[in-house]
mmCIF file of C-alpha atoms in Angstrom:
data_model
loop_
_atom_site.group_PDB
_atom_site.id
_atom_site.type_symbol
_atom_site.label_atom_id
_atom_site.label_comp_id
_atom_site.label_asym_id
_atom_site.label_seq_id
_atom_site.Cartn_x
_atom_site.Cartn_y
_atom_site.Cartn_z
ATOM 1 C CA MET A 42 20.127 -75.911 -97.747
ATOM 2 C CA MET A 43 17.727 -73.472 -99.387
ATOM 3 C CA SER A 44 20.633 -71.393 -100.700
ATOM 4 C CA VAL A 45 22.087 -74.525 -102.325
ATOM 5 C CA ILE A 46 18.728 -75.286 -103.967
ATOM 6 C CA VAL A 47 18.572 -71.688 -105.248
ATOM 7 C CA SER A 48 22.028 -72.127 -106.807
ATOM 8 C CA GLY A 49 20.464 -74.636 -109.207
ATOM 9 C CA GLY A 50 18.546 -71.858 -110.951
ATOM 10 C CA GLU A 51 14.984 -71.952 -112.284
ATOM 11 C CA GLN A 52 15.147 -75.608 -113.327
ATOM 12 C CA GLY A 53 16.225 -76.721 -109.868
ATOM 13 C CA ILE A 54 19.166 -78.772 -108.652
ATOM 14 C CA LYS A 55 19.847 -82.491 -109.022
ATOM 15 C CA LYS A 56 19.359 -84.427 -105.792
ATOM 16 C CA THR A 57 22.805 -85.984 -106.239
ATOM 17 C CA HIS A 58 24.387 -82.520 -106.475
ATOM 18 C CA LEU A 59 22.361 -81.348 -103.474
ATOM 19 C CA MET A 60 23.607 -84.302 -101.419
ATOM 20 C CA TYR A 61 27.202 -83.529 -102.382
ATOM 21 C CA LYS A 62 26.979 -79.785 -101.701
ATOM 22 C CA THR A 63 25.220 -80.161 -98.333
ATOM 23 C CA ASN A 64 27.506 -83.014 -97.233
ATOM 24 C CA LEU A 65 24.484 -85.078 -96.139
ATOM 25 C CA ASN A 66 23.900 -88.764 -96.745
ATOM 26 C CA SER A 67 20.835 -89.722 -98.785
ATOM 27 C CA LYS A 68 18.762 -90.660 -95.712
ATOM 28 C CA MET A 69 19.361 -87.375 -93.878
ATOM 29 C CA LEU A 70 18.912 -85.349 -97.057
ATOM 30 C CA GLN A 71 15.544 -86.966 -97.738
ATOM 31 C CA LYS A 72 14.455 -86.308 -94.146
ATOM 32 C CA TYR A 73 15.111 -82.561 -94.528
ATOM 33 C CA LEU A 74 13.555 -82.473 -97.998
ATOM 34 C CA ASN A 75 10.408 -84.143 -96.646
ATOM 35 C CA ILE A 76 10.101 -81.421 -93.998
ATOM 36 C CA LEU A 77 10.518 -78.636 -96.573
ATOM 37 C CA GLU A 78 8.105 -80.312 -98.995
ATOM 38 C CA ARG A 79 5.391 -80.796 -96.360
ATOM 39 C CA GLY A 80 5.800 -77.137 -95.490
ATOM 40 C CA GLY A 81 5.148 -76.230 -99.121
ATOM 41 C CA LEU A 82 8.633 -74.732 -99.591
ATOM 42 C CA ILE A 83 10.042 -77.112 -102.231
ATOM 43 C CA THR A 84 8.855 -79.474 -104.921
ATOM 44 C CA GLU A 85 10.551 -82.451 -106.554
ATOM 45 C CA ILE A 86 10.284 -82.901 -110.309
ATOM 46 C CA SER A 87 11.479 -85.592 -112.716
ATOM 47 C CA LEU A 88 13.514 -84.732 -115.789
ATOM 48 C CA GLY A 89 14.102 -87.989 -117.598
ATOM 49 C CA LYS A 90 15.831 -90.266 -115.102
ATOM 50 C CA GLN A 91 16.969 -87.348 -112.979
ATOM 51 C CA LYS A 92 15.275 -86.026 -109.856
ATOM 52 C CA LEU A 93 15.393 -82.259 -109.428
ATOM 53 C CA VAL A 94 14.554 -80.154 -106.393
ATOM 54 C CA LYS A 95 13.366 -76.555 -106.706
ATOM 55 C CA LEU A 96 11.781 -73.927 -104.491
ATOM 56 C CA THR A 97 8.059 -73.217 -104.724
ATOM 57 C CA PRO A 98 6.854 -69.581 -104.827
ATOM 58 C CA LEU A 99 6.372 -69.809 -101.051
ATOM 59 C CA GLY A 100 9.886 -71.213 -100.706
ATOM 60 C CA ILE A 101 11.335 -68.359 -102.766
ATOM 61 C CA PHE A 102 9.494 -65.880 -100.542
ATOM 62 C CA ALA A 103 10.810 -67.605 -97.400
ATOM 63 C CA TYR A 104 14.371 -67.643 -98.744
ATOM 64 C CA SER A 105 14.236 -63.959 -99.714
ATOM 65 C CA SER A 106 12.839 -63.056 -96.293
ATOM 66 C CA LEU A 107 15.559 -65.004 -94.487
ATOM 67 C CA LYS A 108 18.235 -63.284 -96.565
ATOM 68 C CA ALA A 109 16.749 -59.882 -95.737
ATOM 69 C CA LEU A 110 16.707 -60.737 -92.034
ATOM 70 C CA SER A 111 20.293 -61.965 -92.210
ATOM 71 C CA ASN A 112 21.360 -58.646 -93.742
ATOM 72 C CA ILE A 113 19.631 -56.706 -90.971
ATOM 73 C CA LEU A 114 21.213 -58.820 -88.235
ATOM 74 C CA SER A 115 24.668 -58.385 -89.763
ATOM 75 C CA LEU A 116 24.180 -54.611 -89.648
ATOM 76 C CA THR A 117 22.727 -54.465 -86.138
ATOM 77 C CA GLY A 118 24.919 -57.174 -84.662
ATOM 78 C CA GLY A 119 21.970 -58.532 -82.703
ATOM 79 C CA VAL A 120 18.942 -60.730 -82.768
ATOM 80 C CA ILE A 121 15.379 -59.484 -83.144
ATOM 81 C CA SER A 122 13.846 -60.114 -79.731
ATOM 82 C CA SER A 123 10.579 -61.977 -79.241
ATOM 83 C CA SER A 124 7.560 -60.142 -77.927
ATOM 84 C CA GLU A 125 7.632 -59.330 -74.221
ATOM 85 C CA GLN A 126 3.846 -59.470 -74.154
ATOM 86 C CA THR A 127 3.531 -63.236 -74.564
ATOM 87 C CA SER A 128 2.339 -63.612 -70.965
ATOM 88 C CA LYS A 129 -0.482 -61.149 -71.669
ATOM 89 C CA TYR A 130 -1.528 -63.132 -74.730
ATOM 90 C CA LEU A 131 -1.441 -66.351 -72.699
ATOM 91 C CA ASP A 132 -3.717 -64.755 -70.105
ATOM 92 C CA GLU A 133 -6.199 -63.919 -72.858
ATOM 93 C CA LEU A 134 -5.932 -67.422 -74.333
ATOM 94 C CA ALA A 135 -6.634 -68.888 -70.877
ATOM 95 C CA LYS A 136 -10.112 -67.339 -71.043
ATOM 96 C CA THR A 137 -11.031 -70.131 -73.478
ATOM 97 C CA ASN A 138 -10.789 -72.507 -70.470
ATOM 98 C CA LEU A 139 -8.655 -74.860 -72.562
ATOM 99 C CA PRO A 140 -5.809 -76.764 -70.841
ATOM 100 C CA ILE A 141 -2.697 -74.673 -71.592
ATOM 101 C CA SER A 142 0.983 -75.484 -71.063
ATOM 102 C CA SER A 143 3.759 -72.930 -71.563
ATOM 103 C CA GLY A 144 7.524 -73.291 -71.429
ATOM 104 C CA LYS A 145 7.431 -76.820 -72.843
ATOM 105 C CA SER A 146 9.550 -78.093 -75.715
ATOM 106 C CA VAL A 147 8.626 -80.399 -78.591
ATOM 107 C CA LEU A 148 11.054 -82.775 -80.286
ATOM 108 C CA GLY A 149 10.768 -82.937 -84.064
ATOM 109 C CA LYS A 150 11.365 -86.019 -86.205
ATOM 110 C CA SER A 151 14.544 -84.357 -87.479
ATOM 111 C CA GLY A 152 15.947 -84.291 -83.938
ATOM 112 C CA ILE A 153 15.465 -80.523 -83.606
ATOM 113 C CA MET A 154 14.002 -79.270 -80.323
ATOM 114 C CA TYR A 155 11.269 -76.635 -80.730
ATOM 115 C CA TYR A 156 9.812 -74.156 -78.255
ATOM 116 C CA PRO A 157 6.251 -73.027 -79.063
ATOM 117 C CA ASP A 158 4.729 -70.141 -77.125
ATOM 118 C CA ALA A 159 2.244 -72.611 -75.645
ATOM 119 C CA ILE A 160 0.563 -75.969 -76.156
ATOM 120 C CA VAL A 161 -3.207 -76.267 -75.827
ATOM 121 C CA ASP A 162 -5.337 -79.398 -75.698
ATOM 122 C CA VAL A 163 -8.412 -79.260 -77.919
ATOM 123 C CA LYS A 164 -10.782 -82.223 -77.920
ATOM 124 C CA GLY A 165 -7.975 -84.656 -77.167
ATOM 125 C CA GLU A 166 -5.506 -83.153 -79.664
ATOM 126 C CA SER A 167 -2.469 -81.010 -78.902
ATOM 127 C CA TYR A 168 -2.049 -77.716 -80.752
ATOM 128 C CA LEU A 169 1.247 -75.847 -80.808
ATOM 129 C CA VAL A 170 0.586 -72.123 -80.357
ATOM 130 C CA LYS A 171 2.462 -69.191 -81.877
ATOM 131 C CA PHE A 172 1.698 -65.526 -81.206
ATOM 132 C CA ILE A 173 2.689 -63.166 -84.036
ATOM 133 C CA MET A 174 1.516 -59.800 -82.774
ATOM 134 C CA GLY A 175 2.678 -56.267 -83.494
ATOM 135 C CA LYS A 176 4.839 -57.350 -86.422
ATOM 136 C CA LYS A 177 4.413 -56.739 -90.122
ATOM 137 C CA GLY A 178 6.137 -57.544 -93.383
ATOM 138 C CA PHE A 179 8.934 -60.073 -93.624
ATOM 139 C CA GLU A 180 9.505 -60.260 -89.859
ATOM 140 C CA SER A 181 6.036 -61.718 -89.263
ATOM 141 C CA SER A 182 6.346 -63.927 -92.350
ATOM 142 C CA ILE A 183 9.637 -65.390 -91.141
ATOM 143 C CA GLU A 184 8.148 -66.201 -87.738
ATOM 144 C CA PHE A 185 5.196 -67.866 -89.438
ATOM 145 C CA LEU A 186 7.332 -69.938 -91.811
ATOM 146 C CA ASN A 187 9.546 -71.068 -88.926
ATOM 147 C CA PHE A 188 6.379 -72.151 -87.127
ATOM 148 C CA VAL A 189 5.206 -74.036 -90.231
ATOM 149 C CA LEU A 190 8.419 -76.072 -90.120
ATOM 150 C CA MET A 191 7.875 -76.695 -86.393
ATOM 151 C CA VAL A 192 4.367 -78.025 -87.029
ATOM 152 C CA VAL A 193 5.454 -80.219 -89.938
ATOM 153 C CA ASP A 194 8.551 -81.624 -88.228
ATOM 154 C CA SER A 195 6.762 -82.346 -84.946
ATOM 155 C CA GLU A 196 3.684 -83.768 -86.719
ATOM 156 C CA LYS A 197 1.438 -81.721 -84.432
ATOM 157 C CA LYS A 198 -1.380 -79.334 -85.216
ATOM 158 C CA GLY A 199 -0.718 -75.609 -85.068
ATOM 159 C CA LEU A 200 -2.555 -72.488 -83.968
ATOM 160 C CA VAL A 201 -1.235 -69.079 -85.025
ATOM 161 C CA ILE A 202 -2.693 -66.028 -83.305
ATOM 162 C CA THR A 203 -1.834 -62.845 -85.175
ATOM 163 C CA ASP A 204 -2.905 -59.278 -85.836
ATOM 164 C CA ASN A 205 -1.500 -59.501 -89.377
ATOM 165 C CA PRO A 206 -4.306 -60.653 -91.737
ATOM 166 C CA ASP A 207 -1.786 -61.326 -94.516
ATOM 167 C CA ILE A 208 -0.533 -64.408 -92.659
ATOM 168 C CA GLU A 209 -3.643 -66.345 -93.713
ATOM 169 C CA LYS A 210 -2.682 -65.859 -97.365
ATOM 170 C CA ILE A 211 0.554 -67.847 -97.074
ATOM 171 C CA VAL A 212 -0.746 -70.963 -95.312
ATOM 172 C CA PRO A 213 0.346 -73.993 -97.399
ATOM 173 C CA LYS A 214 -2.738 -75.728 -98.838
ATOM 174 C CA LYS A 215 -1.492 -79.101 -97.600
ATOM 175 C CA LEU A 216 -1.641 -77.804 -94.025
ATOM 176 C CA ALA A 217 -5.030 -76.083 -94.184
ATOM 177 C CA GLU A 218 -6.617 -78.648 -91.848
ATOM 178 C CA ASP A 219 -3.719 -78.895 -89.405
ATOM 179 C CA LEU A 220 -2.692 -75.237 -89.191
ATOM 180 C CA LYS A 221 -5.274 -72.703 -88.057
ATOM 181 C CA VAL A 222 -4.713 -68.947 -88.227
ATOM 182 C CA VAL A 223 -6.663 -66.716 -85.856
ATOM 183 C CA SER A 224 -6.656 -63.063 -86.929
ATOM 184 C CA VAL A 225 -7.405 -60.615 -84.131
ATOM 185 C CA ILE A 226 -7.515 -56.827 -84.011
ATOM 186 C CA SER A 227 -6.450 -56.691 -80.369
ATOM 187 C CA PRO A 228 -5.323 -59.203 -77.693
ATOM 188 C CA GLU A 229 -8.683 -58.832 -75.915
ATOM 189 C CA LYS A 230 -10.331 -60.679 -78.831
ATOM 190 C CA ILE A 231 -8.081 -63.756 -78.636
ATOM 191 C CA ALA A 232 -10.382 -66.018 -76.585
ATOM 192 C CA GLU A 233 -13.461 -65.152 -78.637
ATOM 193 C CA LYS A 234 -11.748 -65.747 -81.986
ATOM 194 C CA VAL A 235 -10.006 -68.956 -80.915
ATOM 195 C CA LYS A 236 -13.294 -70.435 -79.720
ATOM 196 C CA ALA A 237 -14.918 -69.576 -83.044
ATOM 197 C CA ILE A 238 -12.241 -71.056 -85.295
ATOM 198 C CA LEU A 239 -11.896 -74.231 -83.207
ATOM 199 C CA GLN A 240 -15.684 -74.530 -82.976
ATOM 200 C CA LEU A 241 -15.727 -74.686 -79.177
#
C-alpha cells in the first residue's frame, strides 16, 4: 500500500484512486489507513472536496528502509534472522520481577496475528516487548517500525529494549505515552533501566 501512496507524488494520492489500485473496499482501506496514521506513517489532507493521502517524513523513511531491505533479500535469497539471544534478554528482564509471558501471540484489529518477544504486566496493564539489540541503521529501524504497527493495531502498550539510541528519535509523538523505549549499553542493564522508565 505504501508504494501505491508514493506513486501519487508529493501532493499525495486520492483516496478513491488508492481504493482502486489496492483493490480494497472503502471499509478495509480505511482500517489500514487508520493503522498507518496512528503509527505516524501517513497523513490525510483535504484539497477542495477531495481527500488525499500522503506519507509523512517518518513514512517516507519507513518506505525507503523497506525497499532497501527488499533489495538485500533479493540478492541474498534469504531472510534476516532474528536474534538468537532473546532468551538471554528475557532472563535479564525477569530480574524486574514483573510477570512475563513469552511465545504468546496477539491478534490485531486488522485480523493480523503478531508475535512480540514477550508480554509483561505492569500495574495491571499489558506491555508488548521488543528487543532490538546488536543492530544498527535501517535494519533496527525496520524492526522498530514493524513493532509500532503491532502496538497500534493491537491497541496495546509497547516496550522497546534496544542498544541503539537513535530509536528514541523516531518514536511517533502520538505514541509517546504508550510506547516506551529503553536504551541500554549492555543486556546486564535491562532490568535496571526498565524499572527506571516504568517507575517501578
